[in-house]
Coordinates of C-alpha atoms in Angstrom, one line a residue:
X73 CA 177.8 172.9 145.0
X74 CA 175.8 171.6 148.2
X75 CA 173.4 169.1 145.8
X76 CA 177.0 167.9 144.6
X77 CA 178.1 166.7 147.5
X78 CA 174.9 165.9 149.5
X79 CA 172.9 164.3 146.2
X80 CA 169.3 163.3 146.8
X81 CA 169.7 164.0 150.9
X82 CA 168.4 166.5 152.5
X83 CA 169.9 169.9 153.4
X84 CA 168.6 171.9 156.1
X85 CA 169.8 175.7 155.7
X86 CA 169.6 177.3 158.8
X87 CA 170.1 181.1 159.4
X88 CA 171.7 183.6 162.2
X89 CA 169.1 185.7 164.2
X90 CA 168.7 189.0 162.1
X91 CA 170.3 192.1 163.0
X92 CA 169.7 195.9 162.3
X93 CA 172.3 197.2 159.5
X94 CA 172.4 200.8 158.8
X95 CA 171.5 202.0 155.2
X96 CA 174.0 201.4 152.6
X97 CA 176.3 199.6 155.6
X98 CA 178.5 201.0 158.6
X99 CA 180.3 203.4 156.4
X100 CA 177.2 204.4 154.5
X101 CA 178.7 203.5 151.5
X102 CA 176.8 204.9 148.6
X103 CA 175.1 202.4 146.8
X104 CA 175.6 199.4 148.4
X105 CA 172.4 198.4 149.3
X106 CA 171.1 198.7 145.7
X107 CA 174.0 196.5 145.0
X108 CA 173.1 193.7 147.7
X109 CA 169.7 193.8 146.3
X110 CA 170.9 193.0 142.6
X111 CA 173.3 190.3 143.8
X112 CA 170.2 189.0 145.7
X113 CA 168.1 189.1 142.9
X114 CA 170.7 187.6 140.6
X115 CA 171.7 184.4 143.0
X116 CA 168.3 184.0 145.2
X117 CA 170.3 184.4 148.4
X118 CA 170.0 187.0 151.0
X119 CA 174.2 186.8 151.7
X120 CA 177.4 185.4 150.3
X121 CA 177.3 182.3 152.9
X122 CA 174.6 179.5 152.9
X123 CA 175.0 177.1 155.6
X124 CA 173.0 174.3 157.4
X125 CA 173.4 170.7 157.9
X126 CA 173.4 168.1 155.9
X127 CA 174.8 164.6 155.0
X128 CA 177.4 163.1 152.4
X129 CA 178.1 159.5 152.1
X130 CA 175.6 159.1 154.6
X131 CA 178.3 161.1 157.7
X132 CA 176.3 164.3 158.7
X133 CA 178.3 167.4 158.6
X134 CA 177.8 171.1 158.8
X135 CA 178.1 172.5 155.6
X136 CA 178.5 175.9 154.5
X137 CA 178.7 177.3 151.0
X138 CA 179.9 180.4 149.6
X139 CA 178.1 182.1 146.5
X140 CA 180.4 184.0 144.8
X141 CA 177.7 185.6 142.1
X142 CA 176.8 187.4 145.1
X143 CA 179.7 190.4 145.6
X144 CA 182.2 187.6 144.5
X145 CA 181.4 186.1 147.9
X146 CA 182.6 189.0 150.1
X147 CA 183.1 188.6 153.8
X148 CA 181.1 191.5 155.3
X149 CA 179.7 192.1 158.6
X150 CA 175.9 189.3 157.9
X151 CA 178.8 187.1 156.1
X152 CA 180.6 186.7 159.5
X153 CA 177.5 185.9 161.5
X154 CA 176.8 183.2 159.4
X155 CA 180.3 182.1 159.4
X156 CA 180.2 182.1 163.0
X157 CA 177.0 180.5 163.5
X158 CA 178.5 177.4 161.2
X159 CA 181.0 176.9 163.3
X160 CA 179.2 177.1 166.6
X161 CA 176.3 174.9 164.9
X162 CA 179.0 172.2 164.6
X163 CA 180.5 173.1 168.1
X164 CA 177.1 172.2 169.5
X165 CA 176.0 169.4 167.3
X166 CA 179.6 167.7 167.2
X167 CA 179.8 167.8 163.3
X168 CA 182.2 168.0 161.4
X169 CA 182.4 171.6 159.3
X170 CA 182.8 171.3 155.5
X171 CA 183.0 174.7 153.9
X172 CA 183.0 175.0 150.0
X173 CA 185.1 178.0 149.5
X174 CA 185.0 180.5 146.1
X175 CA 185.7 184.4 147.8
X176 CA 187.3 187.4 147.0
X177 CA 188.3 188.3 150.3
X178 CA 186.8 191.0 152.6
X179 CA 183.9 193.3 151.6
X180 CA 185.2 196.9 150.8
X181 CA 181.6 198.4 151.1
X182 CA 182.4 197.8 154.8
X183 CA 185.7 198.5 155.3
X184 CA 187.5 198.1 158.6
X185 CA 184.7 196.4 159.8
X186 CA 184.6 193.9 156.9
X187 CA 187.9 193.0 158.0
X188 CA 187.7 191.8 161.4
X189 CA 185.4 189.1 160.3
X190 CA 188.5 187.2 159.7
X191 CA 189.4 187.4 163.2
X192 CA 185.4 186.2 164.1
X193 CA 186.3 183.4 162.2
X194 CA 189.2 182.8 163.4
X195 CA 188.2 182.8 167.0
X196 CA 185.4 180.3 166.0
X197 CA 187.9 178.0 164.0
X198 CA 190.2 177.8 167.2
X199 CA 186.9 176.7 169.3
X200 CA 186.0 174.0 167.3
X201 CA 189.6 173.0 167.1
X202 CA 189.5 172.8 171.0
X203 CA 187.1 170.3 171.0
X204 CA 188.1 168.0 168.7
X205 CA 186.0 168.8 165.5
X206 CA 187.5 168.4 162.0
X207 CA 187.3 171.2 159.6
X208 CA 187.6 170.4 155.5
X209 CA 187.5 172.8 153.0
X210 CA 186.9 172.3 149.3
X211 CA 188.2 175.3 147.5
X212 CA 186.9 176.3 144.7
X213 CA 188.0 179.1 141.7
X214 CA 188.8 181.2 143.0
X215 CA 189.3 181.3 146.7
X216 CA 191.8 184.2 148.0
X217 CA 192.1 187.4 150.4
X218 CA 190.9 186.5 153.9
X219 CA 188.4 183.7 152.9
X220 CA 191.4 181.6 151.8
X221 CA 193.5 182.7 154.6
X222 CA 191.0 181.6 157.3
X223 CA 188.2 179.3 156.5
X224 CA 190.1 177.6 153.6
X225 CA 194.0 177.2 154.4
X226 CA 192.9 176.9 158.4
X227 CA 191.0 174.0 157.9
X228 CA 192.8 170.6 158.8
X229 CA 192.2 169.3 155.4
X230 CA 192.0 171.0 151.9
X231 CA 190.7 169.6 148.8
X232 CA 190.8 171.9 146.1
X233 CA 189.3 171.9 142.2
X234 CA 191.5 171.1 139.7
X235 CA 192.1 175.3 138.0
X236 CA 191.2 177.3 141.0
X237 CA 192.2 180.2 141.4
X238 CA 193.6 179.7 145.5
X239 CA 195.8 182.4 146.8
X240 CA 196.1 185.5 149.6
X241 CA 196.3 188.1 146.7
X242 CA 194.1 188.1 144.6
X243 CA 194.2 188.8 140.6
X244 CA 194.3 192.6 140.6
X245 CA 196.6 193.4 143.7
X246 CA 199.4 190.9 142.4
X247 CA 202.7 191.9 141.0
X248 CA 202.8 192.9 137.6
X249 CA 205.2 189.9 136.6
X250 CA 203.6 187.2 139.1
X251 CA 204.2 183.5 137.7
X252 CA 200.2 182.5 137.7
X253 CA 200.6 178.6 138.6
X254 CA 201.7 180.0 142.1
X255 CA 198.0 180.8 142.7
X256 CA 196.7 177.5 141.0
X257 CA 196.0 174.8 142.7
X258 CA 197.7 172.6 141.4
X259 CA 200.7 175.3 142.4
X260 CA 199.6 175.2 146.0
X261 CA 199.7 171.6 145.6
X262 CA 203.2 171.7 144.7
X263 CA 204.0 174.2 147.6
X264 CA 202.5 171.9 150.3
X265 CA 199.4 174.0 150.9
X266 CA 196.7 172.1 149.4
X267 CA 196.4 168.3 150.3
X268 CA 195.0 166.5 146.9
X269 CA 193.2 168.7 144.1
X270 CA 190.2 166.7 143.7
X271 CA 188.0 166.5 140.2
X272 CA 184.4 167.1 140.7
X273 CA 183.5 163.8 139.8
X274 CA 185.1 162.4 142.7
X275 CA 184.9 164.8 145.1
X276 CA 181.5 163.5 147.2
X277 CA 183.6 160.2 147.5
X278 CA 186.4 162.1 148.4
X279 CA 184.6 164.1 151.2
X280 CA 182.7 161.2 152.6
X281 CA 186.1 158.9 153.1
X282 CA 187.3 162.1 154.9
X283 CA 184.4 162.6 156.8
X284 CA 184.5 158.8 158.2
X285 CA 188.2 158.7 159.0
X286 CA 188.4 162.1 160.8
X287 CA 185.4 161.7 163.1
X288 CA 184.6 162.3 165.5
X289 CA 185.3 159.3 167.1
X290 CA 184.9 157.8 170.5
X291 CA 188.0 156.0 172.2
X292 CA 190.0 153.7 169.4
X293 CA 192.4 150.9 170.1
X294 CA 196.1 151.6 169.0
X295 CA 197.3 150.8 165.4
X296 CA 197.6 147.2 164.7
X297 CA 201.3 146.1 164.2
X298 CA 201.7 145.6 160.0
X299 CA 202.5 142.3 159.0
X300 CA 205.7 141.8 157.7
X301 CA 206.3 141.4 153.6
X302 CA 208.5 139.6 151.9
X303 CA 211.1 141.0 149.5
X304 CA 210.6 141.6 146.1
X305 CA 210.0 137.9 143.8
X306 CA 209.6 135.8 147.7
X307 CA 206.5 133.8 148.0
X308 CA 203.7 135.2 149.9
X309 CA 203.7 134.8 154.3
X310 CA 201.0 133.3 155.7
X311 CA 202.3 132.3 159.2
X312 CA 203.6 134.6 161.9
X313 CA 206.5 133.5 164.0
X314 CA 207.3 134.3 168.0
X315 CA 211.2 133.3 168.5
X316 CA 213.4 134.3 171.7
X317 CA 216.4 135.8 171.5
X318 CA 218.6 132.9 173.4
X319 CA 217.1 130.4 171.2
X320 CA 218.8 128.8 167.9
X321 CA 216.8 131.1 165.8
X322 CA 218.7 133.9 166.9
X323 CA 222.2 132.7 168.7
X324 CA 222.0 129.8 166.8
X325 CA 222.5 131.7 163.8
X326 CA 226.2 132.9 165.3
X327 CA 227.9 130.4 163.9
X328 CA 226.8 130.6 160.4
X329 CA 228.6 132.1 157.0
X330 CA 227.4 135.3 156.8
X331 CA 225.2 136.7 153.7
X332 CA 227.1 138.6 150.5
X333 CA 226.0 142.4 151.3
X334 CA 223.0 143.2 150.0
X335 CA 221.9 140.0 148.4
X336 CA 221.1 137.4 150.8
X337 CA 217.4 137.3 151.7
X338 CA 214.7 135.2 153.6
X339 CA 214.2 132.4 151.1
X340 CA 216.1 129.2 152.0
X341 CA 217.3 130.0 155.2
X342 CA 216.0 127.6 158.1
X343 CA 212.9 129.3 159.4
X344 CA 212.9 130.1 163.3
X345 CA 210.7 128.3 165.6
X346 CA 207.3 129.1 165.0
X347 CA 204.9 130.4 167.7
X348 CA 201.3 132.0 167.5
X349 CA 201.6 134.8 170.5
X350 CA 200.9 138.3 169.1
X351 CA 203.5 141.5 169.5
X352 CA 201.0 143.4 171.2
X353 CA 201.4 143.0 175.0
X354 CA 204.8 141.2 174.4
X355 CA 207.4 141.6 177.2
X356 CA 210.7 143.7 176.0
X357 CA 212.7 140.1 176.1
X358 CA 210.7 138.8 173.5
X359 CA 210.6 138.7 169.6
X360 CA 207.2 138.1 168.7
X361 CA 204.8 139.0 165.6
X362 CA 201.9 140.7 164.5
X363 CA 199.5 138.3 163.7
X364 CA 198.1 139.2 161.1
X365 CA 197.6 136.3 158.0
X366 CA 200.7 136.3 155.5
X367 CA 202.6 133.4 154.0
X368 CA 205.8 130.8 153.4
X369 CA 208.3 130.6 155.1
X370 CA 209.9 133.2 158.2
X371 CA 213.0 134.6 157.5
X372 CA 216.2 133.8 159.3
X373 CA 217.5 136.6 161.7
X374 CA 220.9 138.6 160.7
X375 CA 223.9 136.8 162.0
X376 CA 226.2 139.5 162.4
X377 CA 225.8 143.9 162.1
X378 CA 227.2 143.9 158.5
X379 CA 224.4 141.3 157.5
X380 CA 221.8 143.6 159.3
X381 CA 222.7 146.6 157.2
X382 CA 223.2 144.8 153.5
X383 CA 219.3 143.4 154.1
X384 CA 218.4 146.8 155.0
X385 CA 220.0 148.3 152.2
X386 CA 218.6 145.1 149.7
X387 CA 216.3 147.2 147.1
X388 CA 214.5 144.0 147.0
X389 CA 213.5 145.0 150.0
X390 CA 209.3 146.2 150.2
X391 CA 209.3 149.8 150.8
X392 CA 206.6 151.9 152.9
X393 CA 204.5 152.3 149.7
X394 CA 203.8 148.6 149.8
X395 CA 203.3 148.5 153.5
X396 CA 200.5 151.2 153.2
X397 CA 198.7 149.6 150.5
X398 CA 198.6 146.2 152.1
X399 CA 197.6 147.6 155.0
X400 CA 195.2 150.3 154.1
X401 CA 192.1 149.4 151.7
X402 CA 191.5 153.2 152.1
X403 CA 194.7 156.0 151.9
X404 CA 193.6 159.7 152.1
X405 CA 196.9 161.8 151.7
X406 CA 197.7 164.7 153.5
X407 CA 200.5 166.9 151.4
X408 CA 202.7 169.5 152.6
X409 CA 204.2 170.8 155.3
X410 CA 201.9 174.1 155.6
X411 CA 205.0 176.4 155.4
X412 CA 205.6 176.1 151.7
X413 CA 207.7 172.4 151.5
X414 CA 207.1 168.8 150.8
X415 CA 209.4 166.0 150.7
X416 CA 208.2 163.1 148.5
X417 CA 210.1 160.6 150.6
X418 CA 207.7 161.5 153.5
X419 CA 204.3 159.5 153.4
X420 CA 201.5 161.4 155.3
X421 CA 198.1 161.2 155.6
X422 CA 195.1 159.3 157.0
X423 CA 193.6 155.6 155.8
X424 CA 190.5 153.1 156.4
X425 CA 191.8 149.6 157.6
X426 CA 189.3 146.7 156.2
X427 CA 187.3 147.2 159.8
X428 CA 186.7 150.6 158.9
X429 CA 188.7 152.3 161.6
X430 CA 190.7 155.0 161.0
X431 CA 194.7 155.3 161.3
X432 CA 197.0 157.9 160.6
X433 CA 200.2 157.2 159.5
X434 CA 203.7 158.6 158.9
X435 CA 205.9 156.9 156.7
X436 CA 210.1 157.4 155.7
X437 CA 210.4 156.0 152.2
X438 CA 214.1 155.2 152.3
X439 CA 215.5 158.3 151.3
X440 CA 217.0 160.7 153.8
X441 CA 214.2 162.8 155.6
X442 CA 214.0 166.3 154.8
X443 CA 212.9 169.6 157.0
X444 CA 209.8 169.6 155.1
X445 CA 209.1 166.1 155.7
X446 CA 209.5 166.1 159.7
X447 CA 207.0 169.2 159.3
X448 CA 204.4 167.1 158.2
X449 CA 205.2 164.3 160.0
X450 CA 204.2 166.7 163.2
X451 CA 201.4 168.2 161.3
X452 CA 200.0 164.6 160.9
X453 CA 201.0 163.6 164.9
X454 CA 199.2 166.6 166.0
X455 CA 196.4 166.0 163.9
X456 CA 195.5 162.6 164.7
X457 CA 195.8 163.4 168.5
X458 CA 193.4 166.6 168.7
X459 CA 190.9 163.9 166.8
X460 CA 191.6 161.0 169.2
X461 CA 192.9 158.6 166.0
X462 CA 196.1 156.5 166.4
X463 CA 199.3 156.8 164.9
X464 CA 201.1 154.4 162.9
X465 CA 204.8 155.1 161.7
X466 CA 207.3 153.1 159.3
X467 CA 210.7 154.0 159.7
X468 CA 213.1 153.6 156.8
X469 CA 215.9 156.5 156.4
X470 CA 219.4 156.3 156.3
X471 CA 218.5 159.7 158.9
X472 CA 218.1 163.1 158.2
X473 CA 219.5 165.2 155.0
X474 CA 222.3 166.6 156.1
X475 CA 222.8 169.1 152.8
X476 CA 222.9 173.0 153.2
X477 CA 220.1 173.6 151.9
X478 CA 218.2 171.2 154.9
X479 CA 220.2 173.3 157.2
X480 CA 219.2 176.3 155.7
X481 CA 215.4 175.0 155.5
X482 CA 216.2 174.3 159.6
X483 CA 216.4 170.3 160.0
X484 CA 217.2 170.7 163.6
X485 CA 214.0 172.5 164.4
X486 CA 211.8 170.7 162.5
X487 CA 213.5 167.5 163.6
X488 CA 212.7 168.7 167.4
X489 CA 209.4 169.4 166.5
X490 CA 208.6 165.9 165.4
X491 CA 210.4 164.2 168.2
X492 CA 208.0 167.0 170.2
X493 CA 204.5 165.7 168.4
X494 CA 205.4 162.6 169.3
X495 CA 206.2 163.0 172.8
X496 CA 202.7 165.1 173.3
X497 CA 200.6 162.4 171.5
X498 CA 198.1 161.5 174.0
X499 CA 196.9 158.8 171.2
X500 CA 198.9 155.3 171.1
X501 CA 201.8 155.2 168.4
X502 CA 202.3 152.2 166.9
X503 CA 206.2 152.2 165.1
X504 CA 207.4 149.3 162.6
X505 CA 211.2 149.8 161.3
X506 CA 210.8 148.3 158.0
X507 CA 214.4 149.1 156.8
X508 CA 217.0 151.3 157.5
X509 CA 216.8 152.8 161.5
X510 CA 219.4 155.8 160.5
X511 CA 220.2 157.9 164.5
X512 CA 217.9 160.6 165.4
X513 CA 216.2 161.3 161.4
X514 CA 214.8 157.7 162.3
X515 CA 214.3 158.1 166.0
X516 CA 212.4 161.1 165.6
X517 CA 209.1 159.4 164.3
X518 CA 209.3 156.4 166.6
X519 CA 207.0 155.2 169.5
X520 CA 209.4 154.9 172.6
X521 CA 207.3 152.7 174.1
X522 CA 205.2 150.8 170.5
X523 CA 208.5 150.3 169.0
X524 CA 208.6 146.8 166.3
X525 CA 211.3 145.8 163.6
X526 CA 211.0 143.6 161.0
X527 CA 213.9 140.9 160.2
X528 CA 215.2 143.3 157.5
X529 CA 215.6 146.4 159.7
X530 CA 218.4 147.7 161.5
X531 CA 218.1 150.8 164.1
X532 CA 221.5 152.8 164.9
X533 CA 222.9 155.6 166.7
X534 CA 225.0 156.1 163.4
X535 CA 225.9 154.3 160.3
X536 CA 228.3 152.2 160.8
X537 CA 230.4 154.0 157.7
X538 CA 230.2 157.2 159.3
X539 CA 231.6 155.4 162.8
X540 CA 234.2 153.6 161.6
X541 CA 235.1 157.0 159.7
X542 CA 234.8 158.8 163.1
X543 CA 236.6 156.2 164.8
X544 CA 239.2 156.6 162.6
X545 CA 239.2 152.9 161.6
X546 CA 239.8 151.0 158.5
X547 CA 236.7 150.8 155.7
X548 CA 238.0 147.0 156.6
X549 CA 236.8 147.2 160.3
X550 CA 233.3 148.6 158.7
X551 CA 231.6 145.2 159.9
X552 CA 233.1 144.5 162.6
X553 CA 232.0 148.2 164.1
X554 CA 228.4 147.4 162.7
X555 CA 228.7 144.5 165.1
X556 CA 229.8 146.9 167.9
X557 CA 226.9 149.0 167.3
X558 CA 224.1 146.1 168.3
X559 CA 222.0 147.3 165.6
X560 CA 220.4 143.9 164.5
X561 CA 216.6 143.6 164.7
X562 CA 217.5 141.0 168.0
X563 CA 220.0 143.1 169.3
X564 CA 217.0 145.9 169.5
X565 CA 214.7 143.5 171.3
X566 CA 217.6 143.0 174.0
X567 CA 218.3 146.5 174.5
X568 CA 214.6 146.9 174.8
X569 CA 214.4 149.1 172.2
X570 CA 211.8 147.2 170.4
X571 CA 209.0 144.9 171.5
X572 CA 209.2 142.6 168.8
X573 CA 210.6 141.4 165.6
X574 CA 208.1 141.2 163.3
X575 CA 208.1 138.4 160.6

């Protein structure tokens, strides 16, 4: 499995000091050395754990390897010290840890003292976590007991082999009736606790594009501001535009008929004046762009609230799947939310920009956000900043589900938890509100101080709908409340909400 990843490179094993075992083990169990002698014999390896350092895709790593022809790679007492001795190999060097899992779990032969290898390893994992290391694991069928719940589901990223067999029980301690996809991958997959099941074929590329975008890295600049794309069937942009809120671009558009919901869009409309100065480093009064190459003509601001919310609402509108792929040559998803949920209108994960440099992002795909999804989001946050990689977020949620079963899955505390990751992030947070800015679902992944909208955005304590409802108005007065509410993308860039409008 090594010579798969690492190819015609070099691997160095390296082994613990030896220590002095007792025959047959610490309980003396009968037999057991005669055993460890056949499983020797039958693998070539001395224990169930090879480790070393090595290189794939030409970013060094520690790798360690479990041989499961050898006591269907037990953790026993030697196991843990070369477990251990990974991780502090990699705490020393500043390597990444890469450990290809396939265990059983714990050795029996050992007993008790088998066991509390996990919490050797666990002690080691928390270490290297400290100082900023990544962990991956690549599990392997079949990876379950303590091996999969320590060096396998602790690491911060896991790839797993399409078929493994990945769970904490393992095949002859299940219930009778157990649905087997649960302890697939793929069924981890689906419950959020694997992040991509990976074929073999592709797995060294895989690895390597994780390896370069989780580091570690030395101090990185914040996320670059996306550049802002046009709806659906609009020419490409390929000029940036600065514009002032007191300026015709913006008031002058006041006295102008106002779009038909949901269909007016960018082309046509009188572009605003055109400027070269960047969003980053903008003052709050200003409405500036990323500069970043793009095309045609710059969209006309929102005249009025109602306006705002239609263009929001257009599904012409690009959505954060477009965003990510024009901004990312590289993605490298991270699923799940580690507690058994996923929300597919939550985009996680990690990318390459064309530079190289790594972002992580977070990304609402339109939909309202789900417990599960603000879960991740946090995961992600917390992620990034332990590795010292910047944050970029796209909003775009009418806010939070508001359904029983969210409830029941607790929205508010995973909703506090992600308004929490982002508040601890010692990395910079870069936020662009590409659509719909729905109250605190939205607000809960944003930079307060990074903060950017696009022309098609809006950003809201509450729908208007849902105001006017609680405001016991008219559905008539609907626009006139959206108006009220000063959600337009200038409005935003008054309050000094955001930094700049983005077009």
């Amino acid at each position: 499995m090594i010579a798969l990843l690492t190819g015609a490179t070099a691997f160095t094993e390296h082994r613990p000091p030896p220590r002095p075992r007792p025959p047959d083990g610490p309980l003396g169990w009968a037999g057991y050395d005669a055993a460890r002698r056949r499983a020797a014999a039958r693998t070539g390896e001395e224990e169930s754990v090879v480790y070393g350092t090595g290189s794939v895709g030409g970013r060094g790593c520690v790798l360690l390897s479990f041989e499961f022809g050898f006591l269907g790679g037990s953790l026993g007492g030697p196991t843990g010290d070369r477990l251990t001795a990974a991780y502090e190999l990699a705490l020393t060097r500043r390597l990444p840890l890469l450990a290809l899992v396939a265990t059983g779990g714990s050795r029996m032969q050992e007993g008790m003292v088998a066991l509390t290898q996990l919490q050797r390893v666990a002690a080691a994992s928390v270490r290297l976590r400290a100082a900023g290391i990544p962990q991956i694991a690549v599990v392997r069928d079949p990876t379950t007991g303590g091996g999969w719940a320590t060096v396998g589901a602790g690491a911060d990223v896991v790839l797993a082999l399409p078929g493994a067999q990945i769970g904490f029980a393992g095949s002859r301690v299940r219930p009778p009736d157990a649905d087997p996809y649960a302890y697939s991958a793929e069924g981890q997959f689906a419950a959020g606790q694997v992040d991509a099941v990976v074929p073999p074929g592709e797995l060294a590329a895989a690895v390597a594009h994780w390896l370069h975008a989780l580091g570690p890295h030395g101090a990185l600049p914040p996320a670059p501001v996306p550049r802002a794309l046009p709806p659906a069937g609009d020419p490409p942009r390929t000029e940036a535009a600065v514009t002032k809120p007191a300026d015709a671009a913006t008031e002058g558009t006041a006295g102008a008929e106002p779009a038909d919901a949901g269909t007016e869009g960018a082309a046509g409309a009188e572009p605003a004046n055109a400027g070269t100065e960047g969003a980053a480093g903008a003052k709050p009064a200003n409405v500036g762009t990323e500069g970043a190459a793009g095309a045609g003509s710059t969209p006309r601001l929102p005249a009025t609230g109602r306006e705002a919310v239609a263009r929001a609402r257009d599904p012409r509108r690009p959505r954060a799947e477009a965003y990510l792929a024009d901004y990312f040559p590289v993605r490298l998803p991270l699923h799940g939310d580690r507690s058994g949920g996923t929300d597919p209108g939550l985009l996680t994960g990690f990318g390459l920009r064309a530079d190289g440099r790594p972002v992580a992002y977070v990304a609402q795909c339109g939909t309202p956000t789900r417990p599960a999804g603000y879960r991740a989001a946090a995961r992600t946050i917390r992620l990034a900043d332990r590795l010292g990689v910047p944050v970029l977020t796209l909003v775009d949620t009418p806010g939070a589900a508001n359904d029983a079963e969210a409830e029941r899955a607790g929205a508010g505390a995973a909703i506090a938890d992600a308004f929490a990751a982002i508040a601890a992030a010692r990395v910079p947070v870069t936020t662009l509100v590409i659509g719909e800015g729905g109250s605190g679902g939205a607000l809960a992944l944003a930079s307060p101080d990074n903060t950017h909208v696009t022309a098609d955005s809006y950003f809201s304590v509450i729908a208007p709908e849902l105001a006017a409802a609680i405001l016991k108005r008219a559905p008539s007065e609907t626009g006139a409340t959206a108006d009220q509410l000063r959600l337009r993308p200038q409005d935003l860039v008054e309050l000094g909400i955001a930094r700049s409008i983005v077009t």
